[in-house]
Amino acid sequence: DGAPAHNAIIVKLQLNEMFGNRWMGTHGPVKWPPRSPDLTPLDFILWGHLKTAVYAEPPANLQDLINKITVACRQLTKEQILAATYREVSRRLELCLEKNGGNFEHFIR
């Protein structure tokens, strides 16, 4: 909805107490990037799906490329997007727990 995150001082104090300087937020010690690409559902499925579908056979021309992209996008269902998002978020949470909240980005494919 575009509304900024709530930043109540009591919440920030609690986060500082629990995590020290290791939490992300709009006004936190680690700045939360706007529209973080590693957290958007389509990044978990769309780009890989498009690459596979569109380039299975190289497009003959620009119109063929546009058509292949359109068809590939229409093939994806909400259920597939949600399942891929759930799977990837779960995997990342498990990695985060394994690394005790430390950096795990290099373990993500």
PDB file of C-alpha atoms in Angstrom:
ATOM      1  CA  ASP A   1       0.000   0.000   0.000  1.00  0.00           C
ATOM      2  CA  GLY A   2       3.054   2.272   0.049  1.00  0.00           C
ATOM      3  CA  ALA A   3       2.624   3.193   3.717  1.00  0.00           C
ATOM      4  CA  PRO A   4       5.895   3.342   5.656  1.00  0.00           C
ATOM      5  CA  ALA A   5       6.536   0.743   8.332  1.00  0.00           C
ATOM      6  CA  HIS A   6       5.493   1.555  11.871  1.00  0.00           C
ATOM      7  CA  ASN A   7       8.451   2.665  13.969  1.00  0.00           C
ATOM      8  CA  ALA A   8       7.203   2.825  17.546  1.00  0.00           C
ATOM      9  CA  ILE A   9      10.050   3.496  19.972  1.00  0.00           C
ATOM     10  CA  ILE A  10       8.934   0.611  22.190  1.00  0.00           C
ATOM     11  CA  VAL A  11       9.315  -1.797  19.260  1.00  0.00           C
ATOM     12  CA  LYS A  12      12.778  -0.461  18.416  1.00  0.00           C
ATOM     13  CA  LEU A  13      13.844  -0.779  22.066  1.00  0.00           C
ATOM     14  CA  GLN A  14      12.624  -4.379  22.160  1.00  0.00           C
ATOM     15  CA  LEU A  15      14.441  -5.217  18.913  1.00  0.00           C
ATOM     16  CA  ASN A  16      17.633  -3.630  20.242  1.00  0.00           C
ATOM     17  CA  GLU A  17      17.331  -5.640  23.439  1.00  0.00           C
ATOM     18  CA  MET A  18      16.741  -8.897  21.573  1.00  0.00           C
ATOM     19  CA  PHE A  19      19.106  -8.469  18.634  1.00  0.00           C
ATOM     20  CA  GLY A  20      21.524  -5.663  19.481  1.00  0.00           C
ATOM     21  CA  ASN A  21      22.572  -3.953  16.263  1.00  0.00           C
ATOM     22  CA  ARG A  22      21.619  -6.940  14.119  1.00  0.00           C
ATOM     23  CA  TRP A  23      18.062  -6.130  13.004  1.00  0.00           C
ATOM     24  CA  MET A  24      16.788  -4.508   9.812  1.00  0.00           C
ATOM     25  CA  GLY A  25      14.246  -1.746   9.640  1.00  0.00           C
ATOM     26  CA  THR A  26      13.458   1.580   8.049  1.00  0.00           C
ATOM     27  CA  HIS A  27      14.947   3.304  11.087  1.00  0.00           C
ATOM     28  CA  GLY A  28      16.974   0.356  12.370  1.00  0.00           C
ATOM     29  CA  PRO A  29      20.733  -0.108  12.708  1.00  0.00           C
ATOM     30  CA  VAL A  30      20.744  -2.010   9.406  1.00  0.00           C
ATOM     31  CA  LYS A  31      18.651  -0.155   6.826  1.00  0.00           C
ATOM     32  CA  TRP A  32      15.948  -2.199   5.114  1.00  0.00           C
ATOM     33  CA  PRO A  33      16.263  -1.775   1.338  1.00  0.00           C
ATOM     34  CA  PRO A  34      13.021  -0.617  -0.297  1.00  0.00           C
ATOM     35  CA  ARG A  35      11.414  -3.300  -2.437  1.00  0.00           C
ATOM     36  CA  SER A  36      14.205  -5.704  -1.582  1.00  0.00           C
ATOM     37  CA  PRO A  37      14.495  -8.042  -4.591  1.00  0.00           C
ATOM     38  CA  ASP A  38      15.366 -11.026  -2.436  1.00  0.00           C
ATOM     39  CA  LEU A  39      11.964 -10.776  -0.807  1.00  0.00           C
ATOM     40  CA  THR A  40       9.591 -10.432  -3.765  1.00  0.00           C
ATOM     41  CA  PRO A  41       7.561 -13.536  -4.648  1.00  0.00           C
ATOM     42  CA  LEU A  42       8.196 -13.315  -8.378  1.00  0.00           C
ATOM     43  CA  ASP A  43      11.959 -13.489  -7.865  1.00  0.00           C
ATOM     44  CA  PHE A  44      11.476 -16.978  -6.456  1.00  0.00           C
ATOM     45  CA  ILE A  45       9.927 -18.368  -9.648  1.00  0.00           C
ATOM     46  CA  LEU A  46       9.373 -15.913 -12.506  1.00  0.00           C
ATOM     47  CA  TRP A  47      12.867 -15.243 -13.839  1.00  0.00           C
ATOM     48  CA  GLY A  48      13.925 -18.905 -13.928  1.00  0.00           C
ATOM     49  CA  HIS A  49      10.614 -19.909 -15.489  1.00  0.00           C
ATOM     50  CA  LEU A  50      10.891 -17.204 -18.161  1.00  0.00           C
ATOM     51  CA  LYS A  51      14.473 -18.084 -19.018  1.00  0.00           C
ATOM     52  CA  THR A  52      13.609 -21.767 -19.428  1.00  0.00           C
ATOM     53  CA  ALA A  53      10.398 -21.169 -21.386  1.00  0.00           C
ATOM     54  CA  VAL A  54      11.558 -18.312 -23.596  1.00  0.00           C
ATOM     55  CA  TYR A  55      14.975 -19.655 -24.533  1.00  0.00           C
ATOM     56  CA  ALA A  56      14.135 -23.372 -24.939  1.00  0.00           C
ATOM     57  CA  GLU A  57      14.316 -22.408 -28.601  1.00  0.00           C
ATOM     58  CA  PRO A  58      15.813 -18.982 -29.338  1.00  0.00           C
ATOM     59  CA  PRO A  59      13.165 -16.460 -30.418  1.00  0.00           C
ATOM     60  CA  ALA A  60      13.159 -15.798 -34.159  1.00  0.00           C
ATOM     61  CA  ASN A  61      12.526 -12.061 -33.794  1.00  0.00           C
ATOM     62  CA  LEU A  62      11.291  -9.417 -31.362  1.00  0.00           C
ATOM     63  CA  GLN A  63       7.618 -10.311 -31.816  1.00  0.00           C
ATOM     64  CA  ASP A  64       8.402 -13.984 -31.180  1.00  0.00           C
ATOM     65  CA  LEU A  65      10.241 -12.983 -27.985  1.00  0.00           C
ATOM     66  CA  ILE A  66       7.260 -10.910 -26.818  1.00  0.00           C
ATOM     67  CA  ASN A  67       4.879 -13.791 -27.592  1.00  0.00           C
ATOM     68  CA  LYS A  68       7.031 -16.329 -25.730  1.00  0.00           C
ATOM     69  CA  ILE A  69       7.239 -14.071 -22.667  1.00  0.00           C
ATOM     70  CA  THR A  70       3.470 -13.521 -22.724  1.00  0.00           C
ATOM     71  CA  VAL A  71       2.727 -17.249 -22.984  1.00  0.00           C
ATOM     72  CA  ALA A  72       5.251 -18.113 -20.255  1.00  0.00           C
ATOM     73  CA  CYS A  73       3.744 -15.542 -17.876  1.00  0.00           C
ATOM     74  CA  ARG A  74       0.230 -16.835 -18.508  1.00  0.00           C
ATOM     75  CA  GLN A  75       1.357 -20.399 -17.722  1.00  0.00           C
ATOM     76  CA  LEU A  76       2.173 -19.527 -14.119  1.00  0.00           C
ATOM     77  CA  THR A  77      -0.654 -19.945 -11.643  1.00  0.00           C
ATOM     78  CA  LYS A  78      -1.107 -18.207  -8.305  1.00  0.00           C
ATOM     79  CA  GLU A  79      -0.674 -21.599  -6.668  1.00  0.00           C
ATOM     80  CA  GLN A  80       2.723 -22.127  -8.335  1.00  0.00           C
ATOM     81  CA  ILE A  81       3.899 -18.666  -7.309  1.00  0.00           C
ATOM     82  CA  LEU A  82       2.745 -19.162  -3.711  1.00  0.00           C
ATOM     83  CA  ALA A  83       4.278 -22.654  -3.501  1.00  0.00           C
ATOM     84  CA  ALA A  84       7.634 -21.427  -4.833  1.00  0.00           C
ATOM     85  CA  THR A  85       7.567 -18.455  -2.467  1.00  0.00           C
ATOM     86  CA  TYR A  86       6.756 -20.655   0.531  1.00  0.00           C
ATOM     87  CA  ARG A  87       9.504 -23.127  -0.425  1.00  0.00           C
ATOM     88  CA  GLU A  88      12.160 -20.430  -0.893  1.00  0.00           C
ATOM     89  CA  VAL A  89      11.259 -18.380   2.178  1.00  0.00           C
ATOM     90  CA  SER A  90      11.278 -21.563   4.278  1.00  0.00           C
ATOM     91  CA  ARG A  91      14.689 -22.516   2.889  1.00  0.00           C
ATOM     92  CA  ARG A  92      16.099 -19.074   3.642  1.00  0.00           C
ATOM     93  CA  LEU A  93      14.694 -19.116   7.168  1.00  0.00           C
ATOM     94  CA  GLU A  94      16.319 -22.514   7.748  1.00  0.00           C
ATOM     95  CA  LEU A  95      19.659 -21.163   6.498  1.00  0.00           C
ATOM     96  CA  CYS A  96      19.302 -18.139   8.765  1.00  0.00           C
ATOM     97  CA  LEU A  97      18.690 -20.416  11.752  1.00  0.00           C
ATOM     98  CA  GLU A  98      21.611 -22.694  10.801  1.00  0.00           C
ATOM     99  CA  LYS A  99      23.917 -19.654  10.690  1.00  0.00           C
ATOM    100  CA  ASN A 100      22.533 -18.261  13.969  1.00  0.00           C
ATOM    101  CA  GLY A 101      21.268 -15.156  12.207  1.00  0.00           C
ATOM    102  CA  GLY A 102      24.613 -14.554  10.501  1.00  0.00           C
ATOM    103  CA  ASN A 103      25.276 -13.997   6.816  1.00  0.00           C
ATOM    104  CA  PHE A 104      23.947 -16.822   4.658  1.00  0.00           C
ATOM    105  CA  GLU A 105      23.460 -15.079   1.315  1.00  0.00           C
ATOM    106  CA  HIS A 106      26.352 -16.967  -0.304  1.00  0.00           C
ATOM    107  CA  PHE A 107      24.520 -20.260   0.406  1.00  0.00           C
ATOM    108  CA  ILE A 108      21.530 -19.191  -1.697  1.00  0.00           C
ATOM    109  CA  ARG A 109      21.802 -20.486  -5.233  1.00  0.00           C
TER     110      ARG A 109
END
